[in-house]
XYZ file of C-alpha atoms in Angstrom:
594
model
C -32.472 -6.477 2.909
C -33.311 -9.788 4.063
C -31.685 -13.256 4.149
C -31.727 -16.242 4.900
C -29.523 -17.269 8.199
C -30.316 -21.277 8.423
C -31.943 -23.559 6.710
C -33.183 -26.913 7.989
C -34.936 -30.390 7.266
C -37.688 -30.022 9.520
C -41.039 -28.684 8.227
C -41.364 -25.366 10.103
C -43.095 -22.189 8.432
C -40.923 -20.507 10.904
C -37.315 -22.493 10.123
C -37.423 -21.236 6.198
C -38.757 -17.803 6.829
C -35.718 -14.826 6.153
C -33.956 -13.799 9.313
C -34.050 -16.445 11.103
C -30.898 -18.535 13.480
C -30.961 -21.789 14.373
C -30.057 -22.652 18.203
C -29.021 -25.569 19.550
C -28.278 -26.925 22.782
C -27.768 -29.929 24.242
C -29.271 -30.975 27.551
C -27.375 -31.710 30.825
C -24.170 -29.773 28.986
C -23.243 -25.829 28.643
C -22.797 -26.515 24.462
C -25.777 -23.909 23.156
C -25.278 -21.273 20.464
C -28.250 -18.914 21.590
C -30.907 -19.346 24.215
C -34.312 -17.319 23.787
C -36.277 -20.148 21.917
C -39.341 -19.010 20.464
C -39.993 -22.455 18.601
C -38.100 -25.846 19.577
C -38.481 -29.680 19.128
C -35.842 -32.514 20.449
C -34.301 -34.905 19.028
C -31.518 -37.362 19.827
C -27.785 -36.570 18.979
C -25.080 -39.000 19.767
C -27.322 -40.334 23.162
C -28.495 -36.999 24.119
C -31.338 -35.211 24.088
C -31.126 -31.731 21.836
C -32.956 -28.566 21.761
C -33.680 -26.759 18.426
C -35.079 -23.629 18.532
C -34.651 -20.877 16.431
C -34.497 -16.505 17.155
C -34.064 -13.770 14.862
C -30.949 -13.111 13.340
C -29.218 -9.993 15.286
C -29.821 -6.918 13.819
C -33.470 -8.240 12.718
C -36.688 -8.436 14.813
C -39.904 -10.179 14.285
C -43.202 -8.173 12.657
C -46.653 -9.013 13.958
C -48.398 -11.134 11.541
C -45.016 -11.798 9.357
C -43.315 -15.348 9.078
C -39.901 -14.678 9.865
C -37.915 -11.888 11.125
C -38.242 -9.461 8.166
C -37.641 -6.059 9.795
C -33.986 -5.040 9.591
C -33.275 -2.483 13.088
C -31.053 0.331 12.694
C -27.459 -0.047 11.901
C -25.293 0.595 15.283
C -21.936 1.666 16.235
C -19.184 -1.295 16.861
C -19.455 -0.903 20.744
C -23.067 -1.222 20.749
C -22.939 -3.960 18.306
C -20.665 -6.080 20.517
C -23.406 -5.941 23.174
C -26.355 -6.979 20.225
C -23.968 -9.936 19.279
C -23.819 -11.199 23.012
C -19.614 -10.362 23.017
C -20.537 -8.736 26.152
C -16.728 -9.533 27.649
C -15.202 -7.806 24.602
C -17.273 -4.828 25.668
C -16.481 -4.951 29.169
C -12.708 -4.785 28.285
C -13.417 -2.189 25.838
C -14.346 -0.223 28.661
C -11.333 -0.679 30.484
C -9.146 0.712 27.695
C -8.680 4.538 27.462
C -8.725 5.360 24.285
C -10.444 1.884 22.276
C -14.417 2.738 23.282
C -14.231 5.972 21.632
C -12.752 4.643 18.729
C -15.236 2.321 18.394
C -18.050 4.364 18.956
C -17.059 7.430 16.420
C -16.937 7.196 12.751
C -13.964 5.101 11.679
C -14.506 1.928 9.201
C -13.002 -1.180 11.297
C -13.317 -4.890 10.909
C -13.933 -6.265 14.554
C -12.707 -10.267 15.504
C -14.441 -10.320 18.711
C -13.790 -13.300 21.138
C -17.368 -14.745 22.034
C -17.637 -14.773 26.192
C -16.800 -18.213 25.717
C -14.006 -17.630 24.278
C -12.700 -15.000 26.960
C -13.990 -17.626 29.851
C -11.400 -20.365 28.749
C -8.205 -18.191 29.080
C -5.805 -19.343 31.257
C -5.811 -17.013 34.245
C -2.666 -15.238 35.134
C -2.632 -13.306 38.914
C 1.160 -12.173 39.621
C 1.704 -10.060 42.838
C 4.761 -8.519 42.357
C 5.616 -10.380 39.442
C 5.238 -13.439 42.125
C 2.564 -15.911 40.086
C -0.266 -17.220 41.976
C -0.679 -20.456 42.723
C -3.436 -21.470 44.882
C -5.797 -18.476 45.881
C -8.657 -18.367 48.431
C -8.031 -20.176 51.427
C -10.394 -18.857 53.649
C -8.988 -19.124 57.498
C -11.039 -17.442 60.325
C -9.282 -14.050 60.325
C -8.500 -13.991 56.204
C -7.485 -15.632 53.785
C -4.377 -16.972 52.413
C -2.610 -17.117 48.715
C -0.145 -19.640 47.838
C 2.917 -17.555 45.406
C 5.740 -19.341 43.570
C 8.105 -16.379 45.263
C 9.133 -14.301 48.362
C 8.445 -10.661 48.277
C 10.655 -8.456 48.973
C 10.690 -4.231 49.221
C 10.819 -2.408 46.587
C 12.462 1.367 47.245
C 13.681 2.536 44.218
C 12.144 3.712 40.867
C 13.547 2.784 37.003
C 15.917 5.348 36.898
C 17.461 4.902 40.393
C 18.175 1.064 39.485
C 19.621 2.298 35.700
C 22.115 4.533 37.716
C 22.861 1.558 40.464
C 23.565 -1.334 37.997
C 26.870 -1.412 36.750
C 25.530 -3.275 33.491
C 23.488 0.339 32.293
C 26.910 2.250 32.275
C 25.672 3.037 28.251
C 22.273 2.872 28.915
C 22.263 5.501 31.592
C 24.562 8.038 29.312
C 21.680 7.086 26.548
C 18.740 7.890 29.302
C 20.459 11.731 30.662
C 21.239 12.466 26.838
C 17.618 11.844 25.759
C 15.529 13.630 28.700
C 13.802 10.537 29.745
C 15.176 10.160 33.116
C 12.241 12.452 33.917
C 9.950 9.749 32.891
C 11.832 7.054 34.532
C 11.838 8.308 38.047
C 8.010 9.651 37.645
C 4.557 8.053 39.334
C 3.818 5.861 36.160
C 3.743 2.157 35.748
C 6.234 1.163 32.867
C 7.990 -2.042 31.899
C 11.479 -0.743 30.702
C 13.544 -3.348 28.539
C 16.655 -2.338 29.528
C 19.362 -3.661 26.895
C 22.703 -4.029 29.026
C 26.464 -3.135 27.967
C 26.509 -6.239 26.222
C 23.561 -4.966 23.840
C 25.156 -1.852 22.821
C 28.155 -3.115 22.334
C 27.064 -5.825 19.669
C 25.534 -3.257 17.004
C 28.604 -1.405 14.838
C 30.665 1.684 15.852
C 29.622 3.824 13.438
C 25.823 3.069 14.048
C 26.388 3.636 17.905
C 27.775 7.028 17.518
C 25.603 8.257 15.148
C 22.448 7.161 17.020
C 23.830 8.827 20.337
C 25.099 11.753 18.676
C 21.502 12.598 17.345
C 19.001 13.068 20.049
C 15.580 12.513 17.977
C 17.169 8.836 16.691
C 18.286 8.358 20.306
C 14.765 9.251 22.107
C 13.096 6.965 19.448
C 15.815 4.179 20.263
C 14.989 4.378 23.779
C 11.062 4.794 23.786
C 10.831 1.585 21.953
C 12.434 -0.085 25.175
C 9.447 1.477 26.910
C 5.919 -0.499 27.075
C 3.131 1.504 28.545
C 1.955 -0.545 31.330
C 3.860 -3.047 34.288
C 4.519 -6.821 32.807
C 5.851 -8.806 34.675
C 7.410 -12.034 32.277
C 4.767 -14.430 34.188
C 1.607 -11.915 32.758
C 4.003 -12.058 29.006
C 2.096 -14.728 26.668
C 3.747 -15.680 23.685
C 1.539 -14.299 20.651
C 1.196 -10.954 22.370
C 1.776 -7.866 20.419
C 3.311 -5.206 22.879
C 2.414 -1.403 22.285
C 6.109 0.836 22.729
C 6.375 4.785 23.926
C 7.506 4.391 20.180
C 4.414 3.362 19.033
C 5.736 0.092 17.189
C 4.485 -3.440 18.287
C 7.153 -5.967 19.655
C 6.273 -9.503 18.967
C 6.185 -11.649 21.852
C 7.053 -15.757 21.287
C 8.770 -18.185 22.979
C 11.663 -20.966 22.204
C 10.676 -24.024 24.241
C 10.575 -22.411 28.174
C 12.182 -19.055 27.109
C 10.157 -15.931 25.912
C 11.227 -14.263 22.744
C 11.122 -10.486 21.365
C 10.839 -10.553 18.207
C 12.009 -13.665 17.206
C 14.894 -13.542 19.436
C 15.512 -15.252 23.080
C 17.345 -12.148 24.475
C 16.051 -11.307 28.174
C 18.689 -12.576 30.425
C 17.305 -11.335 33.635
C 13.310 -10.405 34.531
C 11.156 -9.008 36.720
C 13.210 -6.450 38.479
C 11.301 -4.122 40.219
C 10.972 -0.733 40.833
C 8.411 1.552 42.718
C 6.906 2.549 38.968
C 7.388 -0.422 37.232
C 9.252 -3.783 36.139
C 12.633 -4.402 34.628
C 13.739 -6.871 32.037
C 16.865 -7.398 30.644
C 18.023 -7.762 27.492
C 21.544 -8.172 25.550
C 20.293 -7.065 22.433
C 19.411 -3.596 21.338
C 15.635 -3.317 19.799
C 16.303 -0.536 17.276
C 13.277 1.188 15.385
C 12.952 1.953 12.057
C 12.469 5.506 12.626
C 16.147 5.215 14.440
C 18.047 4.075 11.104
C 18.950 5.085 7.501
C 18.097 4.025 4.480
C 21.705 2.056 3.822
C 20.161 -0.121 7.062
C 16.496 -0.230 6.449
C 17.920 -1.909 3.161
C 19.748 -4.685 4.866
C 17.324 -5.889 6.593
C 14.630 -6.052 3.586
C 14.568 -7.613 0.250
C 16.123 -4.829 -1.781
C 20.129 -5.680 -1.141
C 21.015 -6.288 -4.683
C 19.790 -2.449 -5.684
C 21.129 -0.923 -2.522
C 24.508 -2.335 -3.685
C 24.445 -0.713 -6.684
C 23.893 2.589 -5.488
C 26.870 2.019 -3.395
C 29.117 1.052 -6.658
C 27.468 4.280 -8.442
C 28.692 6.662 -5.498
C 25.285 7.304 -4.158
C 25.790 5.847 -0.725
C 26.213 8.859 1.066
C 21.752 9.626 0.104
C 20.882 6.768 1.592
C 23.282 7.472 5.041
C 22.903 11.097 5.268
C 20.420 13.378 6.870
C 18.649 14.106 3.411
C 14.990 13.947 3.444
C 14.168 11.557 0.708
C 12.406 8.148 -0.826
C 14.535 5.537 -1.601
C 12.464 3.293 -5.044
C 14.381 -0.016 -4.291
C 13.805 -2.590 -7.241
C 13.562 -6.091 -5.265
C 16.200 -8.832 -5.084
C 14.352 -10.917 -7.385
C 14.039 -7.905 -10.333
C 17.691 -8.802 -10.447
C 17.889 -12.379 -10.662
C 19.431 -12.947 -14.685
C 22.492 -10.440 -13.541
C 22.796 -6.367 -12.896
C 23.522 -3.760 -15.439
C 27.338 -2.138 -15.314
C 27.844 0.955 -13.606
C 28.096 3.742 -16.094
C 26.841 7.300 -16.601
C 23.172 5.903 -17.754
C 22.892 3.711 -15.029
C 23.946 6.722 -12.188
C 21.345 8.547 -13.822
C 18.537 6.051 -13.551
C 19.173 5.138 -9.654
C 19.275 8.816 -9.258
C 16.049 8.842 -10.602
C 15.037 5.935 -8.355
C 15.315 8.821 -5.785
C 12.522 11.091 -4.708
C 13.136 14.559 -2.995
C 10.845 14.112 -0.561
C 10.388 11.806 2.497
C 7.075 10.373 1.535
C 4.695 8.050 2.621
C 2.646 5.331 0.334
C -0.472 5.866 2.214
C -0.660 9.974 1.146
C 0.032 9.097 -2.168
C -2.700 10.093 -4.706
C -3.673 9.056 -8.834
C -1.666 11.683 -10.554
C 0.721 13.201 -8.090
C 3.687 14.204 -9.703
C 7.028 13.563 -7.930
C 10.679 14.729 -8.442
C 13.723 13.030 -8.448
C 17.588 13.926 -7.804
C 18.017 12.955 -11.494
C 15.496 15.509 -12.530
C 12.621 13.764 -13.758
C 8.996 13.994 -12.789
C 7.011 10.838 -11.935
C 3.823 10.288 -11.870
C 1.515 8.221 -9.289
C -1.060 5.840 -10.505
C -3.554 4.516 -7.807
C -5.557 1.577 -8.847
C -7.572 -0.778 -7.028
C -5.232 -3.332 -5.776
C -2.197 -2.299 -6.275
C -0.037 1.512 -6.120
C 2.608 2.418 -8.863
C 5.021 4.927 -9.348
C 5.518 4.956 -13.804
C 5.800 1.300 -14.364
C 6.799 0.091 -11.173
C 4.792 -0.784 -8.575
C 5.315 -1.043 -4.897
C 5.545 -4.563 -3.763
C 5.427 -4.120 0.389
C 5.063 -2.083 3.489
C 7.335 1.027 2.981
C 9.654 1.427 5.937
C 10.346 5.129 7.457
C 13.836 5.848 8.750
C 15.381 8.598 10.622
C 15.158 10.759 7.369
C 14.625 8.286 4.407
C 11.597 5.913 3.314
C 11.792 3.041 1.433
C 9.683 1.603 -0.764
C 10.062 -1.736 -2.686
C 9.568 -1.714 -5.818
C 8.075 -4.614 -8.481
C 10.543 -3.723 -11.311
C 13.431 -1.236 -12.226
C 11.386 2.071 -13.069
C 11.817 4.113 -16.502
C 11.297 7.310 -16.416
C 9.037 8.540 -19.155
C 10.728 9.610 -22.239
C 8.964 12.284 -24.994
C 5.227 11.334 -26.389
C 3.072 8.766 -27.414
C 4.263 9.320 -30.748
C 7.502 10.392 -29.786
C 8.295 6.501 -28.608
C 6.314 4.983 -31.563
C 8.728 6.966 -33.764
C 11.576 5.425 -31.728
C 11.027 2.340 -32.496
C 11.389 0.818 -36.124
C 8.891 -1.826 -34.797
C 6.140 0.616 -35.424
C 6.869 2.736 -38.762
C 3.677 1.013 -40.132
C 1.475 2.207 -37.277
C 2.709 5.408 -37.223
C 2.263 6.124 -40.812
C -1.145 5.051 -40.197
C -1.906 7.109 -37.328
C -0.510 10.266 -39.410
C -2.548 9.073 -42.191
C -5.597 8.831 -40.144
C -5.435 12.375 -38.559
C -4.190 11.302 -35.429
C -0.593 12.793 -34.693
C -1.754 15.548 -33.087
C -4.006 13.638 -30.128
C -0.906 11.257 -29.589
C 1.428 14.127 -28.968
C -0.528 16.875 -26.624
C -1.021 16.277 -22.656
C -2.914 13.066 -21.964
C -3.601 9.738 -20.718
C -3.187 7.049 -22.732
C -2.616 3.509 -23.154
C -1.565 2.784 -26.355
C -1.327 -1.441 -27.809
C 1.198 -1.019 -30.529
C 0.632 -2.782 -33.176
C 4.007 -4.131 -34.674
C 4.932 -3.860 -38.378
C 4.477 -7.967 -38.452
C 0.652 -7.155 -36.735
C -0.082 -5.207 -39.926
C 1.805 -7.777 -42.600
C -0.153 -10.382 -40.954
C -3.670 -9.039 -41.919
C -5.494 -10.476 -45.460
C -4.222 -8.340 -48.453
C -7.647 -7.404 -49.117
C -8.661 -6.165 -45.402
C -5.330 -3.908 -45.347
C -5.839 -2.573 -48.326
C -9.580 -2.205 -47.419
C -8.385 -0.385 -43.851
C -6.395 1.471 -45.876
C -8.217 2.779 -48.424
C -10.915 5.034 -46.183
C -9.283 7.699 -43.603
C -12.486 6.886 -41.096
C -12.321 3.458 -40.674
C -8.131 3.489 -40.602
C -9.077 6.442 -37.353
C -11.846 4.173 -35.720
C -9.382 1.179 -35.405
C -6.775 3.025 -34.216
C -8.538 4.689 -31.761
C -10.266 1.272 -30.295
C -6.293 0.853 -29.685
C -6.007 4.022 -27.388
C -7.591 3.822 -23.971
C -8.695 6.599 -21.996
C -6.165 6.474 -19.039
C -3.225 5.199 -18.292
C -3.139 1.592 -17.295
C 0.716 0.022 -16.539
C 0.304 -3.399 -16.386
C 1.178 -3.660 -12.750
C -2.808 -2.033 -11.925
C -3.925 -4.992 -14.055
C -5.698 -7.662 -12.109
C -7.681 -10.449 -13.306
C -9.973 -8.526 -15.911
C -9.830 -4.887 -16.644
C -12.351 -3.173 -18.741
C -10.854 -0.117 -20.111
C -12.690 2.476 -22.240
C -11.291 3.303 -25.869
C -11.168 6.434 -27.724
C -13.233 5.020 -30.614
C -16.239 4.293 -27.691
C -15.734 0.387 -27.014
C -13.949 -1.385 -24.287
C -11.546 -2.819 -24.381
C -10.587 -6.141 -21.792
C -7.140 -6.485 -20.262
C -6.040 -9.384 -17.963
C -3.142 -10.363 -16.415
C -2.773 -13.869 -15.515
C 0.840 -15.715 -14.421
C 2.848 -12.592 -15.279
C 1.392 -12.376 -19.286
C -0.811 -9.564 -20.016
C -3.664 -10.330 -22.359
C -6.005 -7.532 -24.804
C -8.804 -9.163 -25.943
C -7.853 -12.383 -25.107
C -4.709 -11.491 -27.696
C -1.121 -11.516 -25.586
C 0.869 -8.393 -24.870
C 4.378 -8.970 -26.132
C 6.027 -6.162 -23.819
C 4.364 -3.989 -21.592
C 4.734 -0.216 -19.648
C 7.006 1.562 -22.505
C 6.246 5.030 -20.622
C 5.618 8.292 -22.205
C 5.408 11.544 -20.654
C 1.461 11.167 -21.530
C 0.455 7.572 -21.266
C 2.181 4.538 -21.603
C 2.586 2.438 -24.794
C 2.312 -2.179 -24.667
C 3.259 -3.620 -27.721
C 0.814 -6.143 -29.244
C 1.624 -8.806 -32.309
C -2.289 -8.310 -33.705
C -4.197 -5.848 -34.808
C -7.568 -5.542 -32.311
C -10.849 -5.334 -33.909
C -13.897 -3.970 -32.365
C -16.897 -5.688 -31.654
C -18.556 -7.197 -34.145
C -21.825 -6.159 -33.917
C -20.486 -2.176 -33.620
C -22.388 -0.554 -36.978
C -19.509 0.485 -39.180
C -19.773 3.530 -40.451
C -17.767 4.245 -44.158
C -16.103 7.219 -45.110
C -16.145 9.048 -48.412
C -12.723 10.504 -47.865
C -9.925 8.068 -48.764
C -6.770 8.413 -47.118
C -3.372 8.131 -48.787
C -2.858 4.290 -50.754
C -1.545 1.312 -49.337
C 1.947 1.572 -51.366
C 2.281 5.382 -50.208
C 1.575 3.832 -46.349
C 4.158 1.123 -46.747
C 6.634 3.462 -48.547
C 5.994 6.085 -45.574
C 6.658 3.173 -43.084
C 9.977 2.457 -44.777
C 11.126 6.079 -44.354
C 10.488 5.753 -40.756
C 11.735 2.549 -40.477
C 15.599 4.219 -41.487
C 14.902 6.985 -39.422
C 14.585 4.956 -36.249
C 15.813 6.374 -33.233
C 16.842 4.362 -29.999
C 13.835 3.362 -28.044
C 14.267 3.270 -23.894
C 15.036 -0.157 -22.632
C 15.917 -2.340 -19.930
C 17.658 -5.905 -20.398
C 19.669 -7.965 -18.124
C 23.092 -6.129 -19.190
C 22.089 -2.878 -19.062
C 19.604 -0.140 -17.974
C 19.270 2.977 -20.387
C 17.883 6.014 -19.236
């Protein structure tokens, strides 16, 4: 498929034909875009004399006889496409990584930034020897040549490990390095930069979290490995905006605070470039601890979910979210919160218990329809949609983090576990005795209590009162056309309203589709507003609506010749329901009901 690249003023056959780049450069300066001109003119900009030409687009080549450059070439892989592009540096770094070229070249689906050479040639350039910068290089004198450093030299004898065990300010860190193994690693023939937090760093974390980390030698190997870059830095070859690859395989952000480099936010290398015979020391008075090193309990503090966490705490769950169970932690965020939280009784145990899953999961092997237990008992199920991932009716609102032996995930919203039927909650609720005398009326009982997935919009008693006399009675009065509007309520899968983005076309029972939005928070059917959304049943979910939807227009109606029961026996059936109500699950702001 062609298109058009440029487009330009100038009369040229060859300017508007598909394919095709402009190129410009001005003359007596290095400012060009592309140089293999196959048609040019000049012209004057600001003073100076300009070249114009134009070249086929990459990726498209020129056809004998053809205006333009109308013949697409074959897709390549992203190395080879670096070299069609003219990032030519990129590639020639790519080559100098171990593992990045293959990537690149085998069948992954990646989204490439690469620096033009341009780009690469204005860098700063850094040269440390021995983490000595370099100042002035290349004086050539008759027997050599000379390099001006910022620093003496001195020898280095002695490898990481031999300078941990020297230094009296490693007293913890060396216990840390013999209990983990790595010593081995430390004293071998690579070329590491080790960020070696002092006494000072381990003393400033709690006790309790000390202890545990040292007493437990996978927390305590993680701990340590993300002190551990893979190659020699020296603080001169450190830029600020770096991302720095751990043994650990996290990424340590790299800044600065006026003159002074940061980690992560924080100035907190007090001594650099100590050298050893495999590598460079640096450091640091504060302990970088991973995720994979802490529990749940600590995960929590340091994300948006503190206001749930505490809770569980007050219920007597803390010891799930500090133990060694494997599990998922469903946090509700800070904000979910904000108009007060619910007293701690025997309902509300039961629903955080349920905001736990027996498994240590991850959000990115979650599939649509998984089914997940919790320690309260219940099964939950996973909905996948396009930009967003929900668990019931709560959806997860950032990166899950992975402790030691918990995840947590974030939630959008308290979660409620699904509670009977379709027609189990309808029944619940005296809000719907008309539409449920309906739906038995019209046949449909049976379809809204067996294994599904639906999305009901419930149509409120004050939805049905508001309709013309006539057209109720009209509805009414024929068993087919009461089942065809009721089913162009019901669509075909479950939808919670946090998988609604901007416009949602979801397919009825009775055929049509139906359109949900979601726009500042309010959920819309048909352009009619949702008045409460994601009441979940154990096969769909149920939104309450305040109108009853029509279908289109122009659908033929078709007219029954059996009538179903008369309005007065539907209103007097929707009484009987109405005293019959049982309690529907809710959530307000002074309690949550399982």
């Amino acid at each position: 498929m062609s298109k058009l690249c440029f487009s330009s003023q100038q009369s040229s056959a060859f300017v508007f034909s598909p394919n095709v780049c402009a190129v410009q450069k001005v003359i007596g300066t290095n400012k060009k875009y592309f140089t293999n001109c196959k048609q040019w003119y000049q012209r004057k900009i600001c003073g100076k004399s300009t070249v114009i030409s134009y070249e086929c687009c990459p990726g498209y080549e020129k056809v004998p006889g053809e205006k333009g450059c109308p013949a697409a070439l074959p897709l390549s892989n992203l190395y080879e496409t670096l070299g069609v592009v003219g990032a030519t540096t990129t590639q020639l770094y790519t080559d100098r990584t171990e593992k990045l070229r293959p990537e690149m070249e085998g069948p992954g689906s990646f989204t490439i930034f690469a620096p033009s050479n341009e780009a690469w040639a204005s860098l700063p350039a850094i040269v440390t020897v021995n983490c000595a910068r370099l100042l002035k290089a290349d004086h050539h004198a008759t027997n050599g040549v000379v390099h001006l450093i910022d620093k003496v030299i001195s020898t280095i004898s002695n490898n990481i490990q031999q300078i941990i065990e020297i230094e009296d300010t490693f007293e913890t860190l060396r216990a840390a390095v013999a209990a983990s193994g790595l010593n081995t690693l430390l004293e071998g023939d690579g070329q590491y930069t080790l960020l070696a937090p002092t006494n000072e760093a381990f003393e400033k974390i709690p006790a309790e979290t000390l202890n545990r980390i040292l007493g437990d030698p996978g927390a305590l190997r993680d701990l340590l490995n993300n002190h551990i870059l893979k190659s020699a830095m020296c603080a001169e070859a450190i830029v600020a905006g770096l991302s720095l690859e751990t043994l650990e395989g996290t990424t340590l952000e790299v800044g600065c605070s006026g003159d002074t480099l940061t980690i992560n936010g924080k100035p907190i290398i007090s001594n650099k470039d100590v050298l050893a015979t495999n590598g460079v020391i640096h450091f640091i008075d504060e302990l970088l601890i991973p995720d994979s090193a802490k529990t749940l309990f600590e995960l929590a503090a340091e994300s948006d979910v503190s206001t749930a966490v505490d809770l569980f705490r007050q219920a007597g769950l803390g010891t799930h979210l500090s133990g060694t169970e494997r599990l998922t932690l469903l946090a509700p965020m800070n904000s979910v919160f904000e108009d007060g939280t619910p007293p701690i009784d025997a309902q509300t145990k039961n629903l955080l218990l349920n905001h736990m899953i027996k498994d240590q999961l991850a959000s990115k092997y979650l599939y649509h329809g998984q089914i997940l237990e919790t320690l309260g008992g219940k099964k939950l199920r996973v909905f996948v949609y396009r930009n967003s991932l929900c668990i019931e009716n709560s959806c997860i609102a950032a990166h899950d983090k992975r402790g030691r032996y918990g995840t947590l995930f974030t939630m959008d919203r308290v979660l409620t576990p699904p509670v009977g039927t379709v027609m189990d909650v309808l029944k619940g609720d005296s809000r719907f005795s008309m539409l449920v005398a309906a739906i038995q009326s019209a046949g449909l009982t049976e379809a809204l209590n067996r294994e599904g997935v639906y999305t009901v919009f419930a149509p409120t008693n004050e939805a049905f009162q508001a309709l013309p006399p006539g057209e109720l009675n009209k509805l009414l009065g024929n068993a087919k056309e009461l089942a065809n509007i009721l089913k162009y309520h019901v669509g075909d899968e479950i939808l919670v309203s946090g998988g609604i983005g901007a416009l949602v076309r979801l397919k009825s029972l009775q055929g049509d589709k139906l359109e949900v939005s979601s726009k500042n928070n309010v959920v819309n059917v048909n352009k009619e507003p949702v008045t409460e959304v994601d009441i979940m049943a154990t096969n769909g979910v149920v939104h309450v609506i305040s109108s009853v939807l029509q279908p289109p227009a122009n659908r033929p109606q078709e007219r029954g010749d059996e009538l179903a029961d008369s309005a007065l026996d539907i209103f007097k059936q929707a009484s009987a329901f109405s005293r019959a109500t049982q309690s529907s699950v809710k959530l307000d702001k002074n309690t949550m009901v399982q």
